mmCIF file of C-alpha atoms and ligand atoms in Angstrom:
data_model
loop_
_atom_site.group_PDB
_atom_site.id
_atom_site.type_symbol
_atom_site.label_atom_id
_atom_site.label_comp_id
_atom_site.label_asym_id
_atom_site.label_seq_id
_atom_site.Cartn_x
_atom_site.Cartn_y
_atom_site.Cartn_z
ATOM 1 C CA MET J 76 14.405 -20.722 -8.000
ATOM 2 C CA ALA J 77 13.236 -22.490 -5.094
ATOM 3 C CA GLU J 78 11.996 -20.402 -2.513
ATOM 4 C CA LYS J 79 14.860 -21.252 -0.183
ATOM 5 C CA GLU J 80 17.533 -20.155 -2.345
ATOM 6 C CA LEU J 81 15.633 -16.541 -3.745
ATOM 7 C CA LEU J 82 15.750 -15.900 0.047
ATOM 8 C CA SER J 83 18.939 -16.602 0.464
ATOM 9 C CA LEU J 84 19.957 -13.737 -2.095
ATOM 10 C CA ILE J 85 18.169 -10.859 0.217
ATOM 11 C CA ASP J 86 20.417 -8.751 1.716
ATOM 12 C CA THR J 87 18.807 -9.119 5.228
ATOM 13 C CA ALA J 88 20.883 -5.494 6.412
ATOM 14 C CA ARG J 89 18.910 -3.691 3.043
ATOM 15 C CA ILE J 90 15.221 -4.269 3.980
ATOM 16 C CA PRO J 91 12.873 -1.489 2.487
ATOM 17 C CA GLU J 92 11.256 -0.196 5.790
ATOM 18 C CA HIS J 93 8.164 0.974 3.916
ATOM 19 C CA VAL J 94 6.491 -1.144 0.752
ATOM 20 C CA ALA J 95 3.777 0.431 -0.830
ATOM 21 C CA ILE J 96 1.632 -1.889 -3.300
ATOM 22 C CA ILE J 97 -0.796 -1.630 -6.285
ATOM 23 C CA MET J 98 -2.818 -5.057 -5.890
ATOM 24 C CA ASP J 99 -4.191 -5.419 -9.237
ATOM 25 C CA GLY J 100 -5.705 -7.862 -11.350
ATOM 26 C CA ASN J 101 -8.518 -9.549 -9.249
ATOM 27 C CA GLY J 102 -10.883 -9.422 -11.787
ATOM 28 C CA ARG J 103 -8.822 -10.323 -14.907
ATOM 29 C CA TRP J 104 -7.903 -13.796 -13.065
ATOM 30 C CA ALA J 105 -11.342 -14.315 -12.166
ATOM 31 C CA LYS J 106 -12.735 -13.984 -15.270
ATOM 32 C CA LYS J 107 -10.004 -16.430 -16.595
ATOM 33 C CA GLN J 108 -11.268 -19.034 -14.306
ATOM 34 C CA GLY J 109 -15.062 -18.336 -15.519
ATOM 35 C CA TYR J 110 -15.542 -16.823 -12.456
ATOM 36 C CA LEU J 111 -17.207 -13.621 -11.336
ATOM 37 C CA ARG J 112 -15.365 -10.740 -10.423
ATOM 38 C CA ILE J 113 -15.848 -10.657 -6.731
ATOM 39 C CA PHE J 114 -14.387 -14.274 -6.880
ATOM 40 C CA GLY J 115 -10.983 -12.574 -7.372
ATOM 41 C CA HIS J 116 -11.276 -10.260 -4.914
ATOM 42 C CA LYS J 117 -11.650 -13.071 -2.482
ATOM 43 C CA GLN J 118 -9.196 -14.957 -3.744
ATOM 44 C CA GLY J 119 -7.366 -11.542 -3.407
ATOM 45 C CA VAL J 120 -7.719 -11.419 0.777
ATOM 46 C CA ASN J 121 -5.672 -14.733 0.517
ATOM 47 C CA THR J 122 -2.712 -12.905 -1.129
ATOM 48 C CA VAL J 123 -3.286 -10.049 1.332
ATOM 49 C CA ARG J 124 -2.710 -12.277 4.709
ATOM 50 C CA ASN J 125 0.246 -14.195 2.732
ATOM 51 C CA VAL J 126 2.014 -10.843 1.452
ATOM 52 C CA VAL J 127 1.599 -9.035 5.161
ATOM 53 C CA GLU J 128 3.605 -12.246 7.127
ATOM 54 C CA THR J 129 5.746 -12.680 4.716
ATOM 55 C CA ALA J 130 6.733 -8.691 4.462
ATOM 56 C CA ALA J 131 6.736 -8.707 8.738
ATOM 57 C CA GLN J 132 8.671 -11.597 8.370
ATOM 58 C CA LEU J 133 11.644 -10.155 6.343
ATOM 59 C CA GLY J 134 11.464 -7.259 8.549
ATOM 60 C CA VAL J 135 9.605 -4.762 6.614
ATOM 61 C CA LYS J 136 8.285 -1.860 8.887
ATOM 62 C CA TYR J 137 5.435 -0.398 6.761
ATOM 63 C CA LEU J 138 3.457 -2.101 4.284
ATOM 64 C CA THR J 139 0.601 0.034 1.951
ATOM 65 C CA LEU J 140 -1.910 -1.612 0.140
ATOM 66 C CA TYR J 141 -4.149 0.338 -2.551
ATOM 67 C CA ALA J 142 -7.154 -1.658 -1.690
ATOM 68 C CA PHE J 143 -9.894 1.266 -3.059
ATOM 69 C CA SER J 144 -9.450 4.186 -5.087
ATOM 70 C CA THR J 145 -11.177 7.063 -5.003
ATOM 71 C CA GLU J 146 -12.221 6.091 -8.805
ATOM 72 C CA ASN J 147 -13.158 2.896 -7.595
ATOM 73 C CA TRP J 148 -16.546 4.017 -6.541
ATOM 74 C CA ASN J 149 -17.202 4.638 -10.194
ATOM 75 C CA ARG J 150 -17.224 0.630 -10.659
ATOM 76 C CA PRO J 151 -20.908 -1.027 -10.720
ATOM 77 C CA LYS J 152 -22.598 -0.174 -7.456
ATOM 78 C CA ILE J 153 -22.970 -4.307 -7.081
ATOM 79 C CA GLU J 154 -18.953 -4.494 -6.938
ATOM 80 C CA VAL J 155 -18.780 -1.887 -4.870
ATOM 81 C CA ASN J 156 -20.817 -2.892 -2.290
ATOM 82 C CA ALA J 157 -19.434 -6.411 -2.214
ATOM 83 C CA LEU J 158 -16.378 -5.447 -2.137
ATOM 84 C CA MET J 159 -17.116 -3.076 1.240
ATOM 85 C CA GLU J 160 -18.426 -6.520 2.525
ATOM 86 C CA LEU J 161 -15.490 -8.302 1.850
ATOM 87 C CA LEU J 162 -13.923 -5.825 3.673
ATOM 88 C CA VAL J 163 -15.301 -5.878 6.931
ATOM 89 C CA GLU J 164 -15.736 -9.465 7.078
ATOM 90 C CA SER J 165 -11.952 -10.054 6.462
ATOM 91 C CA ILE J 166 -10.676 -7.354 8.854
ATOM 92 C CA ARG J 167 -13.137 -9.090 11.562
ATOM 93 C CA LYS J 168 -11.903 -12.210 10.722
ATOM 94 C CA GLU J 169 -7.914 -11.314 10.129
ATOM 95 C CA THR J 170 -8.015 -9.213 13.800
ATOM 96 C CA PRO J 171 -6.651 -12.404 16.016
ATOM 97 C CA ARG J 172 -3.925 -13.014 13.210
ATOM 98 C CA LEU J 173 -3.065 -9.647 13.074
ATOM 99 C CA MET J 174 -2.736 -9.805 17.140
ATOM 100 C CA GLU J 175 -0.730 -13.125 16.900
ATOM 101 C CA ASN J 176 1.867 -11.420 14.404
ATOM 102 C CA GLY J 177 2.496 -7.812 15.920
ATOM 103 C CA ILE J 178 1.037 -5.979 13.072
ATOM 104 C CA LYS J 179 -0.920 -2.625 13.877
ATOM 105 C CA LEU J 180 -3.185 -1.634 11.041
ATOM 106 C CA GLU J 181 -3.733 2.061 10.103
ATOM 107 C CA THR J 182 -5.830 3.488 7.293
ATOM 108 C CA ILE J 183 -5.638 6.665 4.844
ATOM 109 C CA GLY J 184 -8.083 7.790 2.949
ATOM 110 C CA ASN J 185 -11.803 9.430 3.154
ATOM 111 C CA MET J 186 -12.959 6.966 5.443
ATOM 112 C CA GLU J 187 -16.376 9.371 6.107
ATOM 113 C CA SER J 188 -16.956 8.076 2.264
ATOM 114 C CA LEU J 189 -16.948 4.082 3.530
ATOM 115 C CA PRO J 190 -20.397 2.861 4.824
ATOM 116 C CA SER J 191 -20.546 3.421 8.275
ATOM 117 C CA GLY J 192 -20.617 -0.031 9.687
ATOM 118 C CA CYS J 193 -17.404 -0.749 7.444
ATOM 119 C CA ASN J 194 -15.602 2.436 9.134
ATOM 120 C CA LYS J 195 -16.709 1.152 12.629
ATOM 121 C CA THR J 196 -15.313 -2.333 12.006
ATOM 122 C CA LEU J 197 -11.799 -0.691 10.718
ATOM 123 C CA GLN J 198 -11.661 1.737 13.772
ATOM 124 C CA GLU J 199 -12.155 -1.066 16.233
ATOM 125 C CA THR J 200 -9.180 -3.489 14.616
ATOM 126 C CA VAL J 201 -7.164 -0.071 14.517
ATOM 127 C CA GLU J 202 -7.932 0.623 18.578
ATOM 128 C CA THR J 203 -7.212 -3.154 18.986
ATOM 129 C CA THR J 204 -4.002 -3.264 17.496
ATOM 130 C CA LYS J 205 -2.511 -0.164 18.281
ATOM 131 C CA ASN J 206 0.003 -1.438 20.491
ATOM 132 C CA ASN J 207 1.764 -3.772 18.124
ATOM 133 C CA GLN J 208 5.394 -3.063 17.090
ATOM 134 C CA LYS J 209 6.518 -5.523 14.273
ATOM 135 C CA MET J 210 4.962 -3.885 11.280
ATOM 136 C CA THR J 211 2.510 -0.891 10.605
ATOM 137 C CA LEU J 212 0.174 -2.139 7.816
ATOM 138 C CA ILE J 213 -1.940 0.428 6.386
ATOM 139 C CA LEU J 214 -4.831 0.501 4.052
ATOM 140 C CA ALA J 215 -5.482 2.846 1.356
ATOM 141 C CA LEU J 216 -8.974 2.846 1.098
ATOM 142 C CA SER J 217 -11.216 5.657 -0.658
ATOM 143 C CA TYR J 218 -7.628 7.013 -1.313
ATOM 144 C CA SER J 219 -5.940 8.516 -4.352
ATOM 145 C CA GLY J 220 -2.899 10.818 -4.000
ATOM 146 C CA ARG J 221 -4.889 13.700 -5.507
ATOM 147 C CA TRP J 222 -7.444 13.707 -3.078
ATOM 148 C CA ASP J 223 -5.164 13.352 0.102
ATOM 149 C CA ILE J 224 -2.854 16.392 -1.635
ATOM 150 C CA ILE J 225 -6.141 18.727 -1.874
ATOM 151 C CA GLU J 226 -7.555 17.782 1.734
ATOM 152 C CA ALA J 227 -3.678 18.658 2.682
ATOM 153 C CA VAL J 228 -3.943 22.209 0.807
ATOM 154 C CA ARG J 229 -7.098 22.711 2.133
ATOM 155 C CA LYS J 230 -5.789 22.419 5.709
ATOM 156 C CA ILE J 231 -2.616 24.495 4.872
ATOM 157 C CA ALA J 232 -4.789 27.388 3.286
ATOM 158 C CA ALA J 233 -6.615 27.599 6.368
ATOM 159 C CA SER J 234 -3.918 27.848 8.583
ATOM 160 C CA VAL J 235 -2.907 30.790 6.328
ATOM 161 C CA LYS J 236 -6.154 32.318 6.817
ATOM 162 C CA ALA J 237 -5.975 32.038 10.477
ATOM 163 C CA GLY J 238 -2.862 33.903 10.669
ATOM 164 C CA GLU J 239 -1.059 31.204 11.963
ATOM 165 C CA LEU J 240 1.075 30.622 8.732
ATOM 166 C CA GLU J 241 3.048 32.828 6.524
ATOM 167 C CA PRO J 242 3.149 31.749 2.764
ATOM 168 C CA GLU J 243 6.773 31.721 2.950
ATOM 169 C CA ALA J 244 6.868 29.053 5.476
ATOM 170 C CA ILE J 245 5.255 26.513 3.472
ATOM 171 C CA ASP J 246 7.905 24.090 2.154
ATOM 172 C CA GLU J 247 7.861 20.174 1.524
ATOM 173 C CA LYS J 248 7.623 19.372 5.313
ATOM 174 C CA VAL J 249 4.738 21.691 5.861
ATOM 175 C CA LEU J 250 2.564 19.526 2.842
ATOM 176 C CA ASN J 251 4.305 16.337 4.235
ATOM 177 C CA ALA J 252 2.991 16.837 7.618
ATOM 178 C CA ALA J 253 -0.388 17.708 6.299
ATOM 179 C CA LEU J 254 -1.089 14.928 4.379
ATOM 180 C CA ASN J 255 -2.473 11.091 5.340
ATOM 181 C CA THR J 256 0.597 9.678 5.216
ATOM 182 C CA ALA J 257 2.628 12.318 7.702
ATOM 183 C CA ARG J 258 3.054 9.541 10.049
ATOM 184 C CA TYR J 259 4.942 7.024 7.717
ATOM 185 C CA PRO J 260 8.223 7.690 5.866
ATOM 186 C CA ASN J 261 8.420 7.468 1.959
ATOM 187 C CA PRO J 262 8.019 4.010 0.359
ATOM 188 C CA ASP J 263 11.271 2.416 -0.527
ATOM 189 C CA LEU J 264 9.594 0.081 -2.978
ATOM 190 C CA LEU J 265 6.132 0.585 -4.872
ATOM 191 C CA ILE J 266 5.126 -2.805 -6.560
ATOM 192 C CA ARG J 267 2.488 -2.939 -9.061
ATOM 193 C CA THR J 268 0.811 -6.216 -10.222
ATOM 194 C CA SER J 269 -0.706 -7.362 -13.001
ATOM 195 C CA GLY J 270 1.414 -5.990 -15.786
ATOM 196 C CA GLU J 271 -0.584 -2.648 -15.990
ATOM 197 C CA GLN J 272 2.647 -0.068 -15.582
ATOM 198 C CA ARG J 273 0.898 3.017 -14.282
ATOM 199 C CA ILE J 274 0.512 4.695 -10.649
ATOM 200 C CA SER J 275 -3.285 4.791 -11.079
ATOM 201 C CA ASN J 276 -3.717 8.268 -8.379
ATOM 202 C CA PHE J 277 -1.812 6.062 -5.653
ATOM 203 C CA LEU J 278 0.848 7.470 -3.115
ATOM 204 C CA LEU J 279 1.872 10.838 -5.689
ATOM 205 C CA TRP J 280 3.517 12.925 -3.599
ATOM 206 C CA GLU J 281 5.128 10.018 -1.784
ATOM 207 C CA ILE J 282 7.006 8.108 -4.400
ATOM 208 C CA ALA J 283 8.754 10.808 -5.554
ATOM 209 C CA TYR J 284 12.204 8.746 -5.137
ATOM 210 C CA SER J 285 10.563 5.209 -4.786
ATOM 211 C CA GLU J 286 11.761 2.052 -6.564
ATOM 212 C CA ILE J 287 9.174 0.748 -8.622
ATOM 213 C CA HIS J 288 8.692 -2.809 -9.854
ATOM 214 C CA PHE J 289 5.859 -3.797 -12.036
ATOM 215 C CA THR J 290 5.366 -7.578 -12.454
ATOM 216 C CA PRO J 291 2.852 -9.771 -14.751
ATOM 217 C CA VAL J 292 1.637 -11.615 -11.845
ATOM 218 C CA LEU J 293 -2.148 -10.985 -11.088
ATOM 219 C CA TRP J 294 -2.848 -10.312 -7.349
ATOM 220 C CA PRO J 295 -4.537 -13.710 -6.470
ATOM 221 C CA GLU J 296 -1.551 -15.214 -7.727
ATOM 222 C CA PHE J 297 0.765 -13.436 -5.749
ATOM 223 C CA THR J 298 3.244 -15.486 -3.615
ATOM 224 C CA SER J 299 5.903 -14.909 -1.211
ATOM 225 C CA VAL J 300 8.784 -15.910 -3.962
ATOM 226 C CA ASP J 301 7.136 -12.762 -6.229
ATOM 227 C CA PHE J 302 7.076 -10.781 -3.274
ATOM 228 C CA TYR J 303 10.991 -11.798 -2.612
ATOM 229 C CA ARG J 304 11.600 -11.268 -6.378
ATOM 230 C CA ALA J 305 10.540 -7.748 -6.046
ATOM 231 C CA ILE J 306 12.966 -7.359 -2.801
ATOM 232 C CA ILE J 307 15.848 -8.492 -4.694
ATOM 233 C CA ASP J 308 15.205 -6.590 -7.776
ATOM 234 C CA TYR J 309 15.160 -3.432 -5.296
ATOM 235 C CA GLN J 310 17.880 -4.172 -3.612
ATOM 236 C CA SER J 311 20.095 -4.482 -7.394
ATOM 237 C CA ARG J 312 18.990 -0.815 -7.610
ATOM 238 C CA GLU J 313 21.598 2.189 -6.865
ATOM 239 C CA ARG J 314 19.298 5.175 -5.360
ATOM 240 C CA ARG J 315 21.045 7.839 -6.179
ATOM 241 C CA PHE J 316 18.400 10.820 -5.284
ATOM 242 C CA GLY J 317 19.892 13.414 -7.993
ATOM 243 C CA LYS J 318 23.652 12.644 -7.157
ATOM 244 C CA THR J 319 26.148 10.792 -9.426
ATOM 245 C CA SER J 320 26.774 7.355 -8.953
ATOM 246 C CA GLU J 321 30.602 8.348 -7.952
ATOM 247 C CA GLN J 322 29.158 10.333 -4.950
ATOM 248 C CA PHE J 323 27.110 7.719 -4.368
ATOM 249 C CA LEU J 324 29.827 5.093 -3.689
ATOM 250 C CA ASN J 325 32.308 7.399 -2.122
ATOM 251 C CA PRO J 326 30.212 9.559 0.075
ATOM 252 C CA ALA J 327 32.281 12.797 1.372
HETATM 253 C C1 IPE B 654 -7.860 -4.831 -8.070
HETATM 254 O O1 IPE B 654 -8.372 -5.721 -8.894
HETATM 255 C C2 IPE B 654 -8.780 -4.425 -7.010
HETATM 256 C C3 IPE B 654 -9.248 -3.386 -7.035
HETATM 257 C C4 IPE B 654 -9.313 -2.518 -7.779
HETATM 258 C C5 IPE B 654 -10.364 -3.018 -6.047
HETATM 259 P P1 IPE B 654 -9.255 -5.625 -10.224
HETATM 260 O O2 IPE B 654 -10.686 -5.183 -9.644
HETATM 261 O O3 IPE B 654 -8.520 -3.987 -10.714
HETATM 262 O O4 IPE B 654 -8.903 -6.093 -11.058
HETATM 263 P P2 IPE B 654 -8.623 -5.980 -12.588
HETATM 264 O O5 IPE B 654 -7.441 -4.965 -12.954
HETATM 265 O O6 IPE B 654 -10.453 -5.548 -13.460
HETATM 266 O O7 IPE B 654 -8.302 -7.610 -13.301
HETATM 267 C C1 IPE B 655 -5.427 0.213 -8.736
HETATM 268 O O1 IPE B 655 -6.399 -0.324 -9.689
HETATM 269 C C2 IPE B 655 -6.423 0.973 -7.540
HETATM 270 C C3 IPE B 655 -6.407 -0.410 -6.732
HETATM 271 C C4 IPE B 655 -5.775 -1.127 -6.369
HETATM 272 C C5 IPE B 655 -6.780 -0.120 -5.614
HETATM 273 P P1 IPE B 655 -7.220 -0.025 -10.736
HETATM 274 O O2 IPE B 655 -7.576 -1.334 -11.359
HETATM 275 O O3 IPE B 655 -8.369 0.830 -10.283
HETATM 276 O O4 IPE B 655 -6.398 0.985 -11.447
HETATM 277 P P2 IPE B 655 -6.688 1.665 -13.259
HETATM 278 O O5 IPE B 655 -7.871 1.594 -13.375
HETATM 279 O O6 IPE B 655 -6.373 0.017 -14.403
HETATM 280 O O7 IPE B 655 -5.722 2.252 -13.411
HETATM 281 MG MG1 MG B 656 -7.707 -3.053 -12.090
#
């Protein structure tokens, strides 16, 4: 189906407020064309630019991209270094475009574990874009869901120890507020590219009721059309949140 036709199938009144994406398949894409893995990551940056702008145009308010996981530190050093350099270079280059498109950049993850230059560039762009209103782009860097939950539990335990919080008062709201993702609504839609059907330690707590869309498309080949397809798939789902279909259709 042509891009325009697909776009006409999207209900603009039901755009997911928060979309999260596990951007996977850069290495396989590069290998397929006989290139080094890093070439796939470079190509992946072009996809990021396009998806960010497509999401903003559709009216998505929050877009979280899994760019580097806690476990990705275990990759060969040469790939890790190349990824960090690519990150700094891309953020620098893309900042004017983020400004033009009204996009605010934020990050989740263990920023202190990133090379200091990397962290600095990121913080600069976070600062430059902080008043942008159209969409918030959240980059998950040196992030994993378990890492964030452990950090949150540590913070909560410290409050209990300091006598500021009763153990009985710990509820979903308290845990939520202690996470890196505290300021964002939970993702409505989670997309994973490259055909893998796993979460790989992404937003474990936050995706409790997210709709999940898996696509075999490798990240460097993921287009606006693939993004539209994911939204259409999302809009075809009935989000029941534990209730019955009848309750959902005729709310009391
Ligand atoms: C995703 O692509 C990007 C990162 C994890 C940084 P991969 O590098 O995982 O690509 P594949 O899965 O090996 O094809
Ligand atoms: C998940 O992809 C992490 C990111 C996209 C940043 P991986 O390629 O690291 O995941 P696994 O190893 O296939 O589970
Ligand atoms: Mg992968």
